Coordinates of N, CA, C and O in Angstrom, one line a residue:
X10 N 67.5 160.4 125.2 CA 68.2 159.9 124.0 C 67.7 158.5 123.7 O 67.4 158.1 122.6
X11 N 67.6 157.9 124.7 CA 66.9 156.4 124.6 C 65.5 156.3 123.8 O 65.3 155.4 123.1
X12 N 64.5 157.4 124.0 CA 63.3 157.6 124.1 C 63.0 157.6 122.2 O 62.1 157.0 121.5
X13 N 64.3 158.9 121.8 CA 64.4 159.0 120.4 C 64.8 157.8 119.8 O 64.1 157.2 118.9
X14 N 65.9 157.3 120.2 CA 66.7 156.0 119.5 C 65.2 154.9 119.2 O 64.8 154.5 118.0
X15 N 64.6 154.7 120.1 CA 63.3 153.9 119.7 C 62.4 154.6 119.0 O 61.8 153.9 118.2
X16 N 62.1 155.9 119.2 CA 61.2 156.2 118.0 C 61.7 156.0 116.5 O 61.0 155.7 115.5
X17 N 63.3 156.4 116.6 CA 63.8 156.2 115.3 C 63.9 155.1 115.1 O 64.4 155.2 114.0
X18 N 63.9 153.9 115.4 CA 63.6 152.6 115.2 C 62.1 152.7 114.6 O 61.8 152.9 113.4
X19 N 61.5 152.5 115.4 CA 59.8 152.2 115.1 C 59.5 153.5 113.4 O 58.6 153.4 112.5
X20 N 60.3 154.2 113.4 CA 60.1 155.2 111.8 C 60.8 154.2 110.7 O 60.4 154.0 109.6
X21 N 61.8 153.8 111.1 CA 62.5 152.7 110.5 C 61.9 151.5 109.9 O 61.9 151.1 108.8
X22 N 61.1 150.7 111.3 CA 60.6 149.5 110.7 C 58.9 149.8 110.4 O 58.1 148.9 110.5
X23 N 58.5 151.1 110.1 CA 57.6 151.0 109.6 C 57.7 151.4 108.1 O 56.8 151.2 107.3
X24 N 59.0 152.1 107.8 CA 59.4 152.3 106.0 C 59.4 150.6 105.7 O 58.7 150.0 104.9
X25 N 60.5 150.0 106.5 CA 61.6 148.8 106.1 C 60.8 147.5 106.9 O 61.4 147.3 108.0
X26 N 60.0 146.9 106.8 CA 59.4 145.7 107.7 C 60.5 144.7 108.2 O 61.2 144.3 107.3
X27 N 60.7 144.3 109.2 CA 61.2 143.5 110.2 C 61.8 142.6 109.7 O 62.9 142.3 110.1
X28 N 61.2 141.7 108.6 CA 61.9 140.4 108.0 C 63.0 141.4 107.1 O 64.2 141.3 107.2
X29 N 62.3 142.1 106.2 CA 63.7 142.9 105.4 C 64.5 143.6 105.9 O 65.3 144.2 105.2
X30 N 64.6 143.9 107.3 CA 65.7 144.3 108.1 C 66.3 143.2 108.5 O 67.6 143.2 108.5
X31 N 65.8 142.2 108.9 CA 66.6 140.7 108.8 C 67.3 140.5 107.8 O 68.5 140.6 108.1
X32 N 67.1 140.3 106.9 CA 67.5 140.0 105.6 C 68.6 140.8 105.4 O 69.7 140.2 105.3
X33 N 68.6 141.9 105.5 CA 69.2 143.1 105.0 C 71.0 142.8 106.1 O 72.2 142.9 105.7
X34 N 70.3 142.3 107.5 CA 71.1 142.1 108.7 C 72.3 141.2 107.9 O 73.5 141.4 108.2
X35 N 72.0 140.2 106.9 CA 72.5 139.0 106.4 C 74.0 140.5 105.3 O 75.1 140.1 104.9
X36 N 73.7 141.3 105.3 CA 74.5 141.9 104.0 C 74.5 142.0 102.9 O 75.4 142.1 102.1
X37 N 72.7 141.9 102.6 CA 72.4 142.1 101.2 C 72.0 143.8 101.6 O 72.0 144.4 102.7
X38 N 71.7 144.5 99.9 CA 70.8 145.7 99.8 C 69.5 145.4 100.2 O 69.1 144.2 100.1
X39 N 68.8 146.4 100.6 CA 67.4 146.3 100.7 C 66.5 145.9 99.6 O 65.7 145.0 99.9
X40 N 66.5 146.5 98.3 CA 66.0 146.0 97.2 C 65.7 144.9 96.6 O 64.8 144.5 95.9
X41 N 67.4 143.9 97.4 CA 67.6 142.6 96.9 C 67.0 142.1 97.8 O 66.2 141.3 97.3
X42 N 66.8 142.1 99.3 CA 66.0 141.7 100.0 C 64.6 141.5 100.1 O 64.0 140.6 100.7
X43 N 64.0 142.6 99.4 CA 62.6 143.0 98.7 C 62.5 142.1 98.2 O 61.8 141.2 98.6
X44 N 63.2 142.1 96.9 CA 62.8 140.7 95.7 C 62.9 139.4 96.6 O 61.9 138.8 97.0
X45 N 64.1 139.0 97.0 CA 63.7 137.6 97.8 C 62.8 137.3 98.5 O 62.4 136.1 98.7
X46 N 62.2 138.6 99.2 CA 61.0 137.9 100.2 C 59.7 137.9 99.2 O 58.9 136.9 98.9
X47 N 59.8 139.1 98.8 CA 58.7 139.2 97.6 C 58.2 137.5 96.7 O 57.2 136.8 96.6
X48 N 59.3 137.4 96.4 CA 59.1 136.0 95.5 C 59.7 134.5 96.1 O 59.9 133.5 95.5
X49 N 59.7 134.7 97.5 CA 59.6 133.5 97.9 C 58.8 133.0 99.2 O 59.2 132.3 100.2
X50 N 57.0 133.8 98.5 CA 55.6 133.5 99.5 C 56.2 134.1 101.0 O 56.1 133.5 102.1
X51 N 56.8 135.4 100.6 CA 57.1 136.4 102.3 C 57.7 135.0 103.3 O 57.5 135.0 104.6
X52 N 58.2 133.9 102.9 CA 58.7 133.4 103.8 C 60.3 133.5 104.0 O 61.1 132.9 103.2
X53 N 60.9 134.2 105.0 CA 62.3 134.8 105.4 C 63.3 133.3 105.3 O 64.2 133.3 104.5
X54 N 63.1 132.3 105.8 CA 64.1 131.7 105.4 C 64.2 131.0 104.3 O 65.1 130.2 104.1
X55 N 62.9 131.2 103.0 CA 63.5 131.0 101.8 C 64.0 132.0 101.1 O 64.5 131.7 100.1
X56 N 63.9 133.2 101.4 CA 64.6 134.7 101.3 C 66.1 134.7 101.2 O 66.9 134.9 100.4
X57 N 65.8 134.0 103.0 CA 67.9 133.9 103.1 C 68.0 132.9 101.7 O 68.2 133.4 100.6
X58 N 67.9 131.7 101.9 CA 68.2 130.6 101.0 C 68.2 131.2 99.6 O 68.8 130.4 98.9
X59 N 67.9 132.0 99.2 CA 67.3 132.3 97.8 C 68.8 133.7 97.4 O 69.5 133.9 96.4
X60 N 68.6 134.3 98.6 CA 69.8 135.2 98.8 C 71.5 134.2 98.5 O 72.5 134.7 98.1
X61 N 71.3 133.1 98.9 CA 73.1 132.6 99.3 C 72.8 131.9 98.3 O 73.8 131.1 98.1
X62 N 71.8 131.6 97.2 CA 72.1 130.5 96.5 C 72.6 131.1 95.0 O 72.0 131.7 94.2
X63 N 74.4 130.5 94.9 CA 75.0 130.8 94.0 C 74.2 131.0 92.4 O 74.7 131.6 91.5
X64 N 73.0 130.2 92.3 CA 72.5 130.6 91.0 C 71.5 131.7 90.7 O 71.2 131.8 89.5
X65 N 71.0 132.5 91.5 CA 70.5 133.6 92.1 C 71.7 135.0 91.7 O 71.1 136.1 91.4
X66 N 73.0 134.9 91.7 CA 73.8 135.9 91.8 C 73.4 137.1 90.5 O 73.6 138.3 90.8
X67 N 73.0 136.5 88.8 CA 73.2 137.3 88.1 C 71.8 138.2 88.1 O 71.7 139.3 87.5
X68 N 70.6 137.7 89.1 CA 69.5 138.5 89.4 C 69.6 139.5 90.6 O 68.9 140.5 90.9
X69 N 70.7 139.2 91.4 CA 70.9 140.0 92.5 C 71.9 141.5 91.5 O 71.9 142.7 91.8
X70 N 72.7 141.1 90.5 CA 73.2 142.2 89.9 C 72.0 143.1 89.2 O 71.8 144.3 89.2
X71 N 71.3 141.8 88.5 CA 70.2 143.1 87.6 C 69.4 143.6 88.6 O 68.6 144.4 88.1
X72 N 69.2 143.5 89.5 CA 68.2 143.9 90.6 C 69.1 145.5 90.9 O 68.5 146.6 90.9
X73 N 70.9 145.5 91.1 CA 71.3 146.5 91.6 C 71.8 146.6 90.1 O 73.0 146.3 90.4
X74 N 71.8 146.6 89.2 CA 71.9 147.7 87.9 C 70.9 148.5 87.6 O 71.0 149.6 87.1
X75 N 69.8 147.7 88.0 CA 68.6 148.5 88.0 C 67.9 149.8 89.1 O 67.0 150.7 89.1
X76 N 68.4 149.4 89.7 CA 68.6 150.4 91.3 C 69.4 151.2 90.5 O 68.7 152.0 89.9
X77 N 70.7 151.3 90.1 CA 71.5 152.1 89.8 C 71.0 153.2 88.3 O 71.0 154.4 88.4
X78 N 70.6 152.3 87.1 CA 69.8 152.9 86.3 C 68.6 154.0 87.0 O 68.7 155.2 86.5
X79 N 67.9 153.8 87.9 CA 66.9 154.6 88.5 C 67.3 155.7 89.2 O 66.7 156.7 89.2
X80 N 68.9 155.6 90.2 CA 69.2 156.9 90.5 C 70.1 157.6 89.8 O 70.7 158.4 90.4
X81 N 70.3 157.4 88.5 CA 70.8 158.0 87.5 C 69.8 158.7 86.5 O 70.2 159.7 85.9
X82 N 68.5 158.1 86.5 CA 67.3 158.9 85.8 C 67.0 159.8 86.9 O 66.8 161.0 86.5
X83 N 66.9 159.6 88.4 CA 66.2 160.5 89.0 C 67.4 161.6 89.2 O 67.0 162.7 89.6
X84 N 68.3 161.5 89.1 CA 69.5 162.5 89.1 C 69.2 163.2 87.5 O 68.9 164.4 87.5
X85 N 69.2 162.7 86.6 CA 68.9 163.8 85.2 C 67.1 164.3 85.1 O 66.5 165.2 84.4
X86 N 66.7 163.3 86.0 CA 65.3 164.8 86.1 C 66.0 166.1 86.9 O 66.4 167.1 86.3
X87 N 66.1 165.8 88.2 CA 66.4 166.3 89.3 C 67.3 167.7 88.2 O 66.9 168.8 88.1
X88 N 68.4 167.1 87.6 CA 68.8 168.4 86.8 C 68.0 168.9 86.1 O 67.4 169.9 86.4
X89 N 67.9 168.5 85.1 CA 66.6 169.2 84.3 C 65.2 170.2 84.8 O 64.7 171.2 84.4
X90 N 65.1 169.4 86.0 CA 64.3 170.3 87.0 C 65.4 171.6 87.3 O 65.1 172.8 87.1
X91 N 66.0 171.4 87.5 CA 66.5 173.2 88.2 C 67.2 173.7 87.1 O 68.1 174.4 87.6
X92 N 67.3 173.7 85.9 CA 67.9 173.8 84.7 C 66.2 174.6 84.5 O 66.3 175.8 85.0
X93 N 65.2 174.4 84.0 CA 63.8 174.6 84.2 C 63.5 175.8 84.6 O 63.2 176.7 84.0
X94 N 63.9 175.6 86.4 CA 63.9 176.4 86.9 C 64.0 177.7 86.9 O 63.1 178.5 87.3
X95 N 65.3 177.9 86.5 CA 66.2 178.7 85.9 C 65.6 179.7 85.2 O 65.2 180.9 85.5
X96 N 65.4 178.8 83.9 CA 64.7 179.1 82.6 C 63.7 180.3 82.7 O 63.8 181.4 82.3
X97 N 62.3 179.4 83.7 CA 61.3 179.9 84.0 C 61.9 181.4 84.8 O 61.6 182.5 84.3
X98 N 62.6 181.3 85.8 CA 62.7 182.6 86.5 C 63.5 183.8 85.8 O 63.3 185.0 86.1
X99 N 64.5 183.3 84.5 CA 64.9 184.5 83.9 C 63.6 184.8 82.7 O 63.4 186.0 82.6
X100 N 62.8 183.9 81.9 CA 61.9 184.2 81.0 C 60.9 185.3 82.0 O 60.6 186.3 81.4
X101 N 60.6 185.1 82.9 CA 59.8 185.8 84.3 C 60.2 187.1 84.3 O 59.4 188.0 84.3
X102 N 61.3 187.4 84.3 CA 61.9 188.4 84.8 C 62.0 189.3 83.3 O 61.7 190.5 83.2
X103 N 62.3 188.8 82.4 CA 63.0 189.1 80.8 C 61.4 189.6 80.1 O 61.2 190.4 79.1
X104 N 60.5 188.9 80.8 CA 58.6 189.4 80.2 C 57.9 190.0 80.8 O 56.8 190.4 80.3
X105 N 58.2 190.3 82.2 CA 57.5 191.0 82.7 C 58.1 192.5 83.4 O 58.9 192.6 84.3
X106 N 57.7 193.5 82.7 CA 58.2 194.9 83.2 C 57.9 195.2 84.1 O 58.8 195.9 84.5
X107 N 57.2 195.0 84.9 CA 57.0 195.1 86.5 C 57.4 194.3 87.1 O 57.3 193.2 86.6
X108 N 58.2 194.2 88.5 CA 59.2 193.4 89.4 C 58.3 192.3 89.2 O 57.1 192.6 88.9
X109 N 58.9 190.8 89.2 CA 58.1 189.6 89.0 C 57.9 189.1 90.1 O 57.0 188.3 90.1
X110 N 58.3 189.3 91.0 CA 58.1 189.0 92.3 C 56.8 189.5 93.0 O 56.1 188.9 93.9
X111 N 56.6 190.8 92.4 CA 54.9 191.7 92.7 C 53.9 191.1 92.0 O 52.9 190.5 92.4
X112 N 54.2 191.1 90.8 CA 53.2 191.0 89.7 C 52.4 189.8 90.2 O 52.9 188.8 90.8
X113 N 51.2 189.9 89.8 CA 49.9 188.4 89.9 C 50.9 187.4 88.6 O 51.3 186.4 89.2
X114 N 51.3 187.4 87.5 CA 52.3 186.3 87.4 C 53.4 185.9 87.8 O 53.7 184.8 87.7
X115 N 54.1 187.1 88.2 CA 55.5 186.9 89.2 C 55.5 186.0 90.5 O 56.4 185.4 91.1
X116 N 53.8 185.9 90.9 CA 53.0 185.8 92.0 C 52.9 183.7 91.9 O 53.1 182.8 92.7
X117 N 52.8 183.7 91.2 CA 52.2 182.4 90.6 C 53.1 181.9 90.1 O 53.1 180.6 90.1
X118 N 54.2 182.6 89.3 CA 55.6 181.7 88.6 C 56.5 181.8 90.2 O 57.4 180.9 90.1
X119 N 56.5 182.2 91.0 CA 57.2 182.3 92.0 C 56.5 180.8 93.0 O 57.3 179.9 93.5
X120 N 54.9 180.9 93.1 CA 54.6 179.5 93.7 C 54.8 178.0 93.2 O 55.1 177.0 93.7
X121 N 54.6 178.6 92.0 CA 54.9 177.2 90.8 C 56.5 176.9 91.1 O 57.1 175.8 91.2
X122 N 57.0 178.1 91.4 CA 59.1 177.5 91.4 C 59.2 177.1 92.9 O 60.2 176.5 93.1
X123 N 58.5 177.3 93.8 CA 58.8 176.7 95.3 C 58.1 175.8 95.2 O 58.1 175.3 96.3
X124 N 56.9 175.1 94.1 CA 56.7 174.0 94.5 C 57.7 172.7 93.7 O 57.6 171.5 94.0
X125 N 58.3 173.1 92.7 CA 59.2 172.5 92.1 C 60.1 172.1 92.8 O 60.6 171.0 92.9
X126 N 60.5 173.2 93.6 CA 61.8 173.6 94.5 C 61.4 172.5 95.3 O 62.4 171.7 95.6
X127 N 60.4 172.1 95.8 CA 60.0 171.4 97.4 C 60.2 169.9 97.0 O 60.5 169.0 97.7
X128 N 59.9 169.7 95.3 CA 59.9 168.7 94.4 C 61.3 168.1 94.4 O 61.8 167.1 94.8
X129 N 62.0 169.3 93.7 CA 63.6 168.9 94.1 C 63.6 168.7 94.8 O 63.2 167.5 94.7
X130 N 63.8 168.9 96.0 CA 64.6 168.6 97.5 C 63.9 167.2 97.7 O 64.2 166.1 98.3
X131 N 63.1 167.5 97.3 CA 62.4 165.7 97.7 C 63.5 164.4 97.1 O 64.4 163.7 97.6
X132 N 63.1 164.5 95.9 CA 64.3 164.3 95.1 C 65.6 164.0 95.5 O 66.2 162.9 95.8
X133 N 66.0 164.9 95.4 CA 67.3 164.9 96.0 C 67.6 164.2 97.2 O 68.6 163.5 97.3
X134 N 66.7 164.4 98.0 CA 67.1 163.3 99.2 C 66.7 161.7 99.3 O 67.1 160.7 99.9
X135 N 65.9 161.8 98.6 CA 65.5 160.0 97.7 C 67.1 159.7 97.5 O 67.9 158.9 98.1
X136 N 67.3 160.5 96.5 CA 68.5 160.2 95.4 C 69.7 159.7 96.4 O 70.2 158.6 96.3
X137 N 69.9 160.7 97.2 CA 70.9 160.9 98.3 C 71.0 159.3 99.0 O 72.0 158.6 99.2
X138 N 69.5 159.2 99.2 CA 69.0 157.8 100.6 C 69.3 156.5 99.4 O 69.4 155.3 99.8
X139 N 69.3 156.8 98.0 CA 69.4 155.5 97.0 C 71.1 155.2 96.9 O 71.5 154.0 96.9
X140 N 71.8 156.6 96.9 CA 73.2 156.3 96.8 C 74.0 155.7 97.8 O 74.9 154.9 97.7
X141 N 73.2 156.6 99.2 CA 74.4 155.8 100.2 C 73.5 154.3 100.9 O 73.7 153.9 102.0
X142 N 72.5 153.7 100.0 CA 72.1 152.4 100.1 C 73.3 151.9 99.4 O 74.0 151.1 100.0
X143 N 73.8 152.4 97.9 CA 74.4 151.7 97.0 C 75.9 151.4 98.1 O 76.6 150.3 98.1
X144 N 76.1 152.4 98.7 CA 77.7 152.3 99.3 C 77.8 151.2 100.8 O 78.9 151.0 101.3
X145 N 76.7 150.5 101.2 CA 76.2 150.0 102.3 C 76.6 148.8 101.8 O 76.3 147.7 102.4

């Protein structure tokens, strides 16, 4: 169990680099942590400093309005994708007189929708990993 807990660390700090898990440690979002180190020459304690200083606050909101704007678009692709979906698999079925699932197009509208499908779930779990940042 020990052996995993450190691999899952080391998968961790190679998404999330070290200073923005510092940062992050302080009780900001990640995002907001991003921009601070980003824009203050990757140096972490003007990050912090840049993080606690009260005139900084209305850029730490547009930073998470904008976070929020983004999993709100990737949530109405995400529908629209399986909405699509749909579409495609009854038009599939509704044009082709032979089972669509046999047919050389049933064959191909069937690959094209699992790779959609693999697209969603991708998706979806971004979406998932963006929301419960927001609740953090």
């Amino acid at each position: 169990e020990e052996k995993e807990e450190e691999k899952n660390q080391e998968i961790v700090e190679e998404i999330i680099p070290e200073n923005i898990l510092n940062l992050m440690a302080l009780g900001f979002p990640k995002e907001v942590c991003m921009f601070a180190f980003d824009n203050n020459n990757s140096n972490i304690e003007e990050a912090a400093n840049w993080l606690f200083d009260e005139n900084n606050q209305e850029a730490i909101q547009n930073i998470m309005a904008e976070k929020e704007r983004l999993v709100v678009s990737a949530n109405n692709i995400l529908t629209a994708s399986q909405e699509f979906l749909c579409n495609i698999g009854l038009d599939a079925i509704k044009n082709d007189s032979s089972a669509p699932i046999y047919s050389e197009k049933g064959k191909k509208i069937s690959q094209y929708i699992n790779s959609v499908i693999s697209f969603s779930s991708e998706l979806a779990k971004d979406i998932s990993e963006l929301e419960s940042d927001n609740n953090q």
